Amino acid sequence: MPLPRPVLFARPLLARAYASASSPHALLFLDHRKGVIDPGSLSALTAASQLGGQVTGLVVGANDHVSSVLDKAKSLKGLTSLLHSTSDAYSDPLPETISPLLEKILSGSQYTHVVSTPSSLAKSLLPRVAARLDVPAVSEITSLEHDTGSGSTTFTRPIYAGNAIATVRLPSSVSIKFFTVRGTSFDAAPSEEGKEVPVQAIDPVDVSDSPTQHLSTHLAKSDRPDLSVASRVVSGGRPLKNAETFAATLYPLADALGAAVGASRAAVDAGYADNSLQVGQTGKVVAPELYMAFGISGAIQHLAGMKDSKLIVAVNKDPDAPIFQVADVGLVADLYEVVPQLVEKLKQ
Ligand code: FAD
């Protein structure tokens, strides 16, 4: 028996797009921060290209930001066209303010798929619009296959903190297939010399009566590489004691390696590190060349965020710590003895 529909979505359904089964046409939401493309959007583009059809990028934002994104995006491999919508109301984008625009673009269109990186904005935007259009949304896919004959798309995605892989097929009766893409599973789309795609402007939707207004944004500033895309990560867990010890112990090593800093949830919950540094099921998913875990037990929720790293180095006092099951190099030792020696060696 179908479940009752939540009141939030009880508005009349919008006109749906029924696209030809044989010609996929993806709309890629190109997320960016103040004009700098989110690296995950480039991986989402690679995934969208694997559908085997056209890919139109959608850029939304304030004028200056949109022009710098368009400048970079027009030469990206796999993109066939670009749409943009420019308004001061989109300067600090909220799902509430962008979803009416996305609905407008999709109504009556020929798009077969809507794709995005799972940024905090898109994680709210895509399911919101999918629900309004009465279609499902599949999150954080790691592979896809589109059958042009039947019009169905089959995705894989990790479930149970990465301990199982679900295979999900959306049949052709799903008129628009929404999905977000796990960045670590797809290479970033490169630029192609001299390439330029057609660009079309879309009028913004008036959202002046939106009940949600952006007030302010506070960014955690850091000179270290961005954790999500860093090629080296140095992470610490509960035995780092407090914020001062966490910083004094791990930052010199991270700086010597040119690495980003990560943390277990225990370290984040105890206030040693900012929430944005959490690695794991409820934090960031990373797959750097080198992941170093100091005093991290290796709970499944932590492994879900780092086990695809190319080289995992773990230092833990407990020889039975589960982190050693995924580590390429394991050291049963006290991190307070190991880390200073590593820093010393690296300085030499
Ligand atoms: P502990 O489990 O306390 O481990 C500390 C380790 O340090 C131990 O193995 C110990 O032997 C070792 N140690 C102690 N002293 C030293 C020393 N001096 N030198 C070397 N080693 C030492 N966790 C995440 O990390 N990320 C997530 O995204 C996440 N999401 C979660 C979601 C849910 C729904 C739930 C229920 C839990 C989640 N957790 C997550 C929490 C997870 O289950 C663990 O509790 C957490 O990862 C433990 O952090 P830890 O390894 O730092 O601490």
Short mmCIF file of C-alpha atoms and ligand atoms in Angstrom, two decimals:
data_model
loop_
_atom_site.label_atom_id
_atom_site.label_comp_id
_atom_site.label_asym_id
_atom_site.label_seq_id
_atom_site.Cartn_x
_atom_site.Cartn_y
_atom_site.Cartn_z
CA MET A 1 0.00 0.00 0.00
CA PRO A 2 1.50 3.40 -0.89
CA LEU A 3 2.56 5.49 2.09
CA PRO A 4 0.68 8.77 2.69
CA ARG A 5 2.48 11.72 1.16
CA PRO A 6 4.02 14.25 3.58
CA VAL A 7 2.11 17.53 3.70
CA LEU A 8 5.21 19.42 2.53
CA PHE A 9 4.93 17.77 -0.88
CA ALA A 10 1.14 17.80 -1.20
CA ARG A 11 1.09 20.53 -3.84
CA PRO A 12 -0.16 19.63 -7.29
CA LEU A 13 2.59 17.84 -9.20
CA LEU A 14 4.43 19.79 -11.82
CA ALA A 15 4.34 18.81 -15.45
CA ARG A 16 6.74 15.93 -15.97
CA ALA A 17 9.30 15.50 -18.68
CA TYR A 18 9.07 12.29 -20.65
CA ALA A 19 12.27 11.97 -22.58
CA SER A 20 13.10 9.54 -25.29
CA ALA A 21 14.56 6.37 -23.80
CA SER A 22 17.38 6.28 -26.30
CA SER A 23 18.98 9.68 -25.73
CA PRO A 24 20.07 10.51 -22.20
CA HIS A 25 20.42 14.20 -21.47
CA ALA A 26 21.79 15.01 -18.03
CA LEU A 27 21.49 18.32 -16.23
CA LEU A 28 24.59 18.72 -14.06
CA PHE A 29 24.25 21.11 -11.12
CA LEU A 30 27.71 22.73 -11.11
CA ASP A 31 28.18 23.62 -7.46
CA HIS A 32 30.74 26.29 -6.66
CA ARG A 33 31.89 28.46 -3.79
CA LYS A 34 31.90 32.13 -4.76
CA GLY A 35 32.96 31.29 -8.32
CA VAL A 36 35.35 28.41 -7.58
CA ILE A 37 34.00 25.11 -8.91
CA ASP A 38 33.58 22.43 -6.26
CA PRO A 39 36.09 19.68 -7.24
CA GLY A 40 33.32 17.11 -6.67
CA SER A 41 31.37 18.72 -9.54
CA LEU A 42 34.16 17.65 -11.92
CA SER A 43 33.81 14.02 -10.77
CA ALA A 44 30.03 14.32 -11.13
CA LEU A 45 30.61 15.48 -14.72
CA THR A 46 32.68 12.36 -15.46
CA ALA A 47 29.84 10.22 -14.06
CA ALA A 48 27.23 12.14 -16.09
CA SER A 49 29.30 11.64 -19.26
CA GLN A 50 29.19 7.87 -18.71
CA LEU A 51 25.43 7.98 -19.37
CA GLY A 52 26.46 8.32 -23.01
CA GLY A 53 24.44 11.38 -24.01
CA GLN A 54 24.43 15.15 -23.68
CA VAL A 55 25.43 16.88 -20.45
CA THR A 56 24.24 20.42 -19.75
CA GLY A 57 25.87 22.24 -16.83
CA LEU A 58 23.76 24.55 -14.68
CA VAL A 59 25.51 27.44 -12.92
CA VAL A 60 23.56 29.52 -10.42
CA GLY A 61 24.89 32.47 -8.44
CA ALA A 62 25.70 36.16 -8.35
CA ASN A 63 26.98 37.76 -11.55
CA ASP A 64 30.76 37.75 -10.84
CA HIS A 65 30.76 34.22 -9.50
CA VAL A 66 28.76 32.86 -12.42
CA SER A 67 31.09 34.41 -15.01
CA SER A 68 34.20 32.88 -13.44
CA VAL A 69 32.54 29.44 -13.27
CA LEU A 70 31.39 29.71 -16.92
CA ASP A 71 34.91 30.69 -17.94
CA LYS A 72 36.33 27.49 -16.51
CA ALA A 73 33.36 25.21 -17.28
CA LYS A 74 33.01 25.94 -21.01
CA SER A 75 36.11 23.88 -21.83
CA LEU A 76 35.36 20.90 -19.58
CA LYS A 77 35.50 17.50 -21.23
CA GLY A 78 32.07 15.90 -21.40
CA LEU A 79 29.98 19.09 -21.16
CA THR A 80 27.86 19.79 -24.24
CA SER A 81 26.18 23.05 -23.17
CA LEU A 82 25.79 25.42 -20.24
CA LEU A 83 22.84 27.16 -18.61
CA HIS A 84 23.20 29.92 -16.08
CA SER A 85 20.93 31.96 -13.90
CA THR A 86 22.24 35.07 -12.27
CA SER A 87 20.75 36.98 -9.36
CA ASP A 88 21.92 38.58 -6.11
CA ALA A 89 19.35 36.33 -4.44
CA TYR A 90 21.57 33.38 -5.47
CA SER A 91 24.74 34.93 -4.04
CA ASP A 92 24.61 32.74 -0.92
CA PRO A 93 22.63 29.85 -2.34
CA LEU A 94 20.09 28.02 -0.22
CA PRO A 95 18.17 24.94 -1.35
CA GLU A 96 14.96 26.88 -0.67
CA THR A 97 15.91 29.63 -3.11
CA ILE A 98 17.35 27.47 -5.89
CA SER A 99 14.76 24.68 -5.93
CA PRO A 100 12.03 26.79 -7.66
CA LEU A 101 14.52 27.59 -10.43
CA LEU A 102 15.48 23.93 -10.87
CA GLU A 103 11.81 22.93 -10.98
CA LYS A 104 11.18 25.57 -13.62
CA ILE A 105 14.06 24.32 -15.77
CA LEU A 106 12.95 20.70 -15.49
CA SER A 107 9.22 21.17 -16.10
CA GLY A 108 8.39 20.07 -19.60
CA SER A 109 12.07 19.65 -20.45
CA GLN A 110 13.84 16.75 -22.15
CA TYR A 111 16.28 16.11 -19.30
CA THR A 112 16.52 12.46 -18.33
CA HIS A 113 18.92 12.80 -15.37
CA VAL A 114 19.84 15.42 -12.77
CA VAL A 115 23.34 14.97 -11.37
CA SER A 116 25.41 16.68 -8.69
CA THR A 117 28.25 16.35 -6.26
CA PRO A 118 26.90 15.57 -2.76
CA SER A 119 27.78 19.04 -1.41
CA SER A 120 25.78 20.22 1.59
CA LEU A 121 23.71 22.40 -0.77
CA ALA A 122 23.04 19.66 -3.35
CA LYS A 123 22.28 17.03 -0.69
CA SER A 124 19.28 19.13 0.22
CA LEU A 125 18.46 20.57 -3.20
CA LEU A 126 18.23 17.39 -5.30
CA PRO A 127 15.96 15.29 -3.02
CA ARG A 128 13.78 18.38 -2.48
CA VAL A 129 13.19 18.88 -6.22
CA ALA A 130 12.93 15.12 -6.88
CA ALA A 131 10.18 14.86 -4.28
CA ARG A 132 8.34 17.79 -5.87
CA LEU A 133 8.48 15.98 -9.21
CA ASP A 134 7.43 12.69 -7.57
CA VAL A 135 10.55 10.79 -8.59
CA PRO A 136 13.23 9.08 -6.44
CA ALA A 137 16.75 10.39 -5.81
CA VAL A 138 19.75 8.07 -5.44
CA SER A 139 22.59 9.37 -3.29
CA GLU A 140 26.39 8.97 -3.49
CA ILE A 141 26.62 6.49 -6.33
CA THR A 142 29.97 4.83 -7.02
CA SER A 143 29.24 3.46 -10.51
CA LEU A 144 26.50 3.66 -13.13
CA GLU A 145 25.36 2.01 -16.31
CA HIS A 146 22.69 3.40 -18.62
CA ASP A 147 20.79 1.06 -20.94
CA THR A 148 19.81 3.17 -23.93
CA GLY A 149 17.46 0.44 -25.21
CA SER A 150 15.25 0.24 -22.13
CA GLY A 151 15.99 3.73 -20.79
CA SER A 152 16.86 2.33 -17.34
CA THR A 153 19.90 3.37 -15.32
CA THR A 154 21.59 1.06 -12.81
CA PHE A 155 23.70 2.48 -10.00
CA THR A 156 25.84 1.04 -7.22
CA ARG A 157 26.14 2.79 -3.89
CA PRO A 158 27.67 1.81 -0.54
CA ILE A 159 25.29 1.13 2.37
CA TYR A 160 25.77 0.16 6.06
CA ALA A 161 28.86 2.39 6.36
CA GLY A 162 30.38 0.83 3.25
CA ASN A 163 29.99 -2.78 4.44
CA ALA A 164 27.59 -3.65 1.62
CA ILE A 165 27.05 -2.37 -1.90
CA ALA A 166 23.48 -1.83 -3.06
CA THR A 167 22.62 -2.06 -6.76
CA VAL A 168 19.73 0.24 -7.62
CA ARG A 169 17.96 0.30 -10.97
CA LEU A 170 15.73 3.19 -11.99
CA PRO A 171 13.49 2.07 -14.86
CA SER A 172 12.45 4.23 -17.81
CA SER A 173 9.16 4.99 -16.04
CA VAL A 174 11.18 7.25 -13.71
CA SER A 175 10.95 10.27 -15.96
CA ILE A 176 13.91 12.17 -14.47
CA LYS A 177 16.56 10.24 -12.55
CA PHE A 178 18.23 12.27 -9.78
CA PHE A 179 21.56 11.16 -8.34
CA THR A 180 24.59 12.46 -6.47
CA VAL A 181 28.07 11.12 -7.17
CA ARG A 182 30.74 10.02 -4.70
CA GLY A 183 33.76 12.01 -5.85
CA THR A 184 36.37 9.42 -4.87
CA SER A 185 34.89 6.93 -7.38
CA PHE A 186 35.23 9.07 -10.54
CA ASP A 187 38.17 11.04 -11.91
CA ALA A 188 37.75 14.79 -12.23
CA ALA A 189 36.79 15.85 -15.77
CA PRO A 190 39.75 17.68 -17.38
CA SER A 191 39.63 20.82 -19.51
CA GLU A 192 40.05 20.54 -23.28
CA GLU A 193 42.19 23.11 -25.04
CA GLY A 194 40.16 25.51 -27.17
CA LYS A 195 36.79 23.90 -26.42
CA GLU A 196 33.76 26.18 -25.96
CA VAL A 197 30.17 25.05 -25.51
CA PRO A 198 26.97 27.06 -26.12
CA VAL A 199 25.84 29.08 -23.10
CA GLN A 200 22.24 30.10 -22.44
CA ALA A 201 20.86 32.40 -19.74
CA ILE A 202 17.76 31.49 -17.71
CA ASP A 203 15.71 34.14 -15.92
CA PRO A 204 15.95 33.79 -12.14
CA VAL A 205 12.80 32.95 -10.20
CA ASP A 206 11.56 35.60 -7.78
CA VAL A 207 12.21 34.25 -4.29
CA SER A 208 11.73 37.51 -2.37
CA ASP A 209 8.88 35.95 -0.37
CA SER A 210 10.95 32.87 0.58
CA PRO A 211 10.49 32.12 4.30
CA THR A 212 14.22 31.24 4.52
CA GLN A 213 16.80 34.00 4.24
CA HIS A 214 20.59 33.72 4.32
CA LEU A 215 21.99 35.74 7.23
CA SER A 216 25.72 34.99 7.37
CA THR A 217 28.40 32.40 6.65
CA HIS A 218 31.38 31.66 8.88
CA LEU A 219 34.18 29.78 7.18
CA ALA A 220 36.84 27.87 9.09
CA LYS A 221 40.03 29.35 7.60
CA SER A 222 43.06 27.14 7.04
CA ASP A 223 46.25 27.37 5.00
CA ARG A 224 46.40 23.58 4.75
CA PRO A 225 45.01 21.67 1.77
CA ASP A 226 41.28 21.00 1.59
CA LEU A 227 40.58 17.67 3.32
CA SER A 228 38.19 16.43 0.61
CA VAL A 229 40.77 16.65 -2.17
CA ALA A 230 44.14 16.51 -0.39
CA SER A 231 46.59 13.86 -1.57
CA ARG A 232 47.90 13.36 1.99
CA VAL A 233 45.87 13.33 5.21
CA VAL A 234 47.08 13.16 8.82
CA SER A 235 44.24 12.19 11.17
CA GLY A 236 43.96 11.97 14.94
CA GLY A 237 41.60 10.34 17.41
CA ARG A 238 40.47 10.39 21.02
CA PRO A 239 43.93 10.06 22.70
CA LEU A 240 44.91 13.51 21.38
CA LYS A 241 43.41 14.77 24.70
CA ASN A 242 42.28 18.32 23.79
CA ALA A 243 42.36 20.95 21.04
CA GLU A 244 45.79 22.24 22.07
CA THR A 245 47.45 18.81 22.15
CA PHE A 246 45.72 17.84 18.89
CA ALA A 247 47.15 20.92 17.18
CA ALA A 248 50.60 20.77 18.81
CA THR A 249 51.00 17.07 17.94
CA LEU A 250 49.51 16.73 14.47
CA TYR A 251 49.89 20.13 12.77
CA PRO A 252 53.73 20.05 12.59
CA LEU A 253 53.53 16.62 10.90
CA ALA A 254 50.78 17.78 8.53
CA ASP A 255 52.83 20.86 7.63
CA ALA A 256 56.00 18.82 7.08
CA LEU A 257 54.07 16.55 4.70
CA GLY A 258 51.95 19.27 3.06
CA ALA A 259 48.96 17.29 4.29
CA ALA A 260 45.39 18.10 5.31
CA VAL A 261 44.32 17.35 8.87
CA GLY A 262 41.46 14.97 9.63
CA ALA A 263 39.90 13.64 12.81
CA SER A 264 37.75 10.83 14.15
CA ARG A 265 34.30 11.66 15.37
CA ALA A 266 35.44 11.05 18.96
CA ALA A 267 38.04 13.82 18.49
CA VAL A 268 35.48 16.14 16.89
CA ASP A 269 32.80 15.47 19.51
CA ALA A 270 35.31 16.15 22.28
CA GLY A 271 36.10 19.53 20.67
CA TYR A 272 39.71 18.80 19.63
CA ALA A 273 39.01 19.52 15.96
CA ASP A 274 36.46 21.38 13.87
CA ASN A 275 33.44 19.43 12.59
CA SER A 276 34.61 20.04 9.00
CA LEU A 277 37.64 17.81 9.69
CA GLN A 278 35.64 14.70 10.58
CA VAL A 279 36.37 11.69 8.39
CA GLY A 280 33.83 8.90 8.15
CA GLN A 281 30.26 7.89 7.57
CA THR A 282 28.90 11.13 8.99
CA GLY A 283 31.91 13.20 7.97
CA LYS A 284 33.97 13.47 4.80
CA VAL A 285 34.79 10.54 2.52
CA VAL A 286 38.41 10.78 1.42
CA ALA A 287 40.70 8.63 -0.74
CA PRO A 288 44.13 10.32 -0.63
CA GLU A 289 47.45 8.82 -1.74
CA LEU A 290 48.48 8.68 1.94
CA TYR A 291 46.20 8.47 5.01
CA MET A 292 47.90 8.44 8.42
CA ALA A 293 45.73 7.51 11.42
CA PHE A 294 47.11 8.28 14.88
CA GLY A 295 45.23 6.88 17.88
CA ILE A 296 42.17 5.97 15.84
CA SER A 297 40.65 2.58 16.69
CA GLY A 298 39.13 1.98 13.22
CA ALA A 299 35.40 1.81 13.96
CA ILE A 300 33.39 0.91 10.83
CA GLN A 301 31.98 4.42 10.70
CA HIS A 302 35.52 5.83 10.47
CA LEU A 303 36.67 3.21 7.93
CA ALA A 304 33.69 4.17 5.72
CA GLY A 305 35.37 7.52 5.16
CA MET A 306 38.96 6.47 4.43
CA LYS A 307 39.35 2.79 3.57
CA ASP A 308 39.75 3.54 -0.16
CA SER A 309 42.92 5.56 0.53
CA LYS A 310 45.85 4.31 -1.54
CA LEU A 311 48.33 3.89 1.37
CA ILE A 312 47.05 3.67 4.95
CA VAL A 313 49.50 4.08 7.82
CA ALA A 314 48.15 3.41 11.33
CA VAL A 315 49.80 4.03 14.68
CA ASN A 316 47.99 2.55 17.66
CA LYS A 317 49.02 1.20 21.08
CA ASP A 318 46.57 -1.70 20.79
CA PRO A 319 47.79 -4.52 18.47
CA ASP A 320 44.17 -5.69 18.09
CA ALA A 321 42.81 -2.29 16.97
CA PRO A 322 40.56 -2.82 13.90
CA ILE A 323 42.40 -0.05 12.01
CA PHE A 324 45.23 -2.57 11.46
CA GLN A 325 42.87 -4.69 9.31
CA VAL A 326 42.83 -1.98 6.62
CA ALA A 327 46.33 -0.54 7.21
CA ASP A 328 49.10 -1.14 4.66
CA VAL A 329 51.66 -0.10 7.27
CA GLY A 330 50.84 -0.61 10.95
CA LEU A 331 52.89 0.43 13.95
CA VAL A 332 51.99 -0.74 17.47
CA ALA A 333 53.36 2.24 19.36
CA ASP A 334 52.58 5.35 21.36
CA LEU A 335 51.71 8.19 18.98
CA TYR A 336 53.40 10.69 21.32
CA GLU A 337 56.72 8.95 20.68
CA VAL A 338 56.21 8.32 16.97
CA VAL A 339 54.92 11.68 15.73
CA PRO A 340 57.85 13.86 17.00
CA GLN A 341 60.34 11.37 15.52
CA LEU A 342 58.55 11.49 12.16
CA VAL A 343 58.58 15.30 12.16
CA GLU A 344 62.26 15.30 13.03
CA LYS A 345 63.10 12.87 10.22
CA LEU A 346 61.02 14.82 7.69
CA LYS A 347 62.76 18.07 8.64
CA GLN A 348 66.12 16.43 7.96
P1 FAD B 1 38.47 5.31 20.25
O1 FAD B 1 37.55 4.31 19.69
O2 FAD B 1 38.38 5.63 21.70
O3 FAD B 1 39.94 4.79 19.91
C1 FAD B 1 41.09 5.39 20.36
C2 FAD B 1 42.25 4.49 19.90
O4 FAD B 1 43.47 5.13 20.24
C3 FAD B 1 42.26 3.12 20.55
O5 FAD B 1 42.35 2.13 19.53
C4 FAD B 1 43.51 3.13 21.42
O6 FAD B 1 44.16 1.85 21.45
C5 FAD B 1 44.36 4.14 20.72
N1 FAD B 1 45.32 4.85 21.61
C6 FAD B 1 45.11 5.35 22.84
N2 FAD B 1 46.19 6.01 23.28
C7 FAD B 1 47.11 5.94 22.26
C8 FAD B 1 48.42 6.45 22.10
N3 FAD B 1 49.02 7.21 23.05
N4 FAD B 1 49.08 6.17 20.96
C9 FAD B 1 48.52 5.40 19.98
N5 FAD B 1 47.26 4.91 20.10
C10 FAD B 1 46.58 5.19 21.22
N6 FAD B 1 33.42 7.95 13.79
C11 FAD B 1 34.21 8.57 12.90
O7 FAD B 1 35.44 8.62 13.07
N7 FAD B 1 33.66 9.16 11.79
C12 FAD B 1 32.33 9.15 11.53
O8 FAD B 1 31.88 9.71 10.52
C13 FAD B 1 31.48 8.48 12.46
N8 FAD B 1 30.14 8.41 12.25
C14 FAD B 1 29.37 7.71 13.13
C15 FAD B 1 28.01 7.56 12.88
C16 FAD B 1 27.23 6.84 13.74
C17 FAD B 1 25.76 6.68 13.42
C18 FAD B 1 27.79 6.26 14.89
C19 FAD B 1 26.94 5.45 15.85
C20 FAD B 1 29.13 6.41 15.18
C21 FAD B 1 29.95 7.15 14.31
N9 FAD B 1 31.31 7.31 14.56
C22 FAD B 1 32.08 7.91 13.63
C23 FAD B 1 31.91 6.94 15.85
C24 FAD B 1 32.67 5.62 15.81
O9 FAD B 1 31.79 4.55 16.08
C25 FAD B 1 33.78 5.61 16.92
O10 FAD B 1 33.18 5.86 18.15
C26 FAD B 1 34.87 6.65 16.67
O11 FAD B 1 35.36 6.57 15.35
C27 FAD B 1 36.01 6.38 17.67
O12 FAD B 1 36.98 7.37 17.53
P2 FAD B 1 38.48 7.07 17.95
O13 FAD B 1 38.98 5.93 17.16
O14 FAD B 1 39.21 8.36 17.90
O15 FAD B 1 38.36 6.69 19.51
#
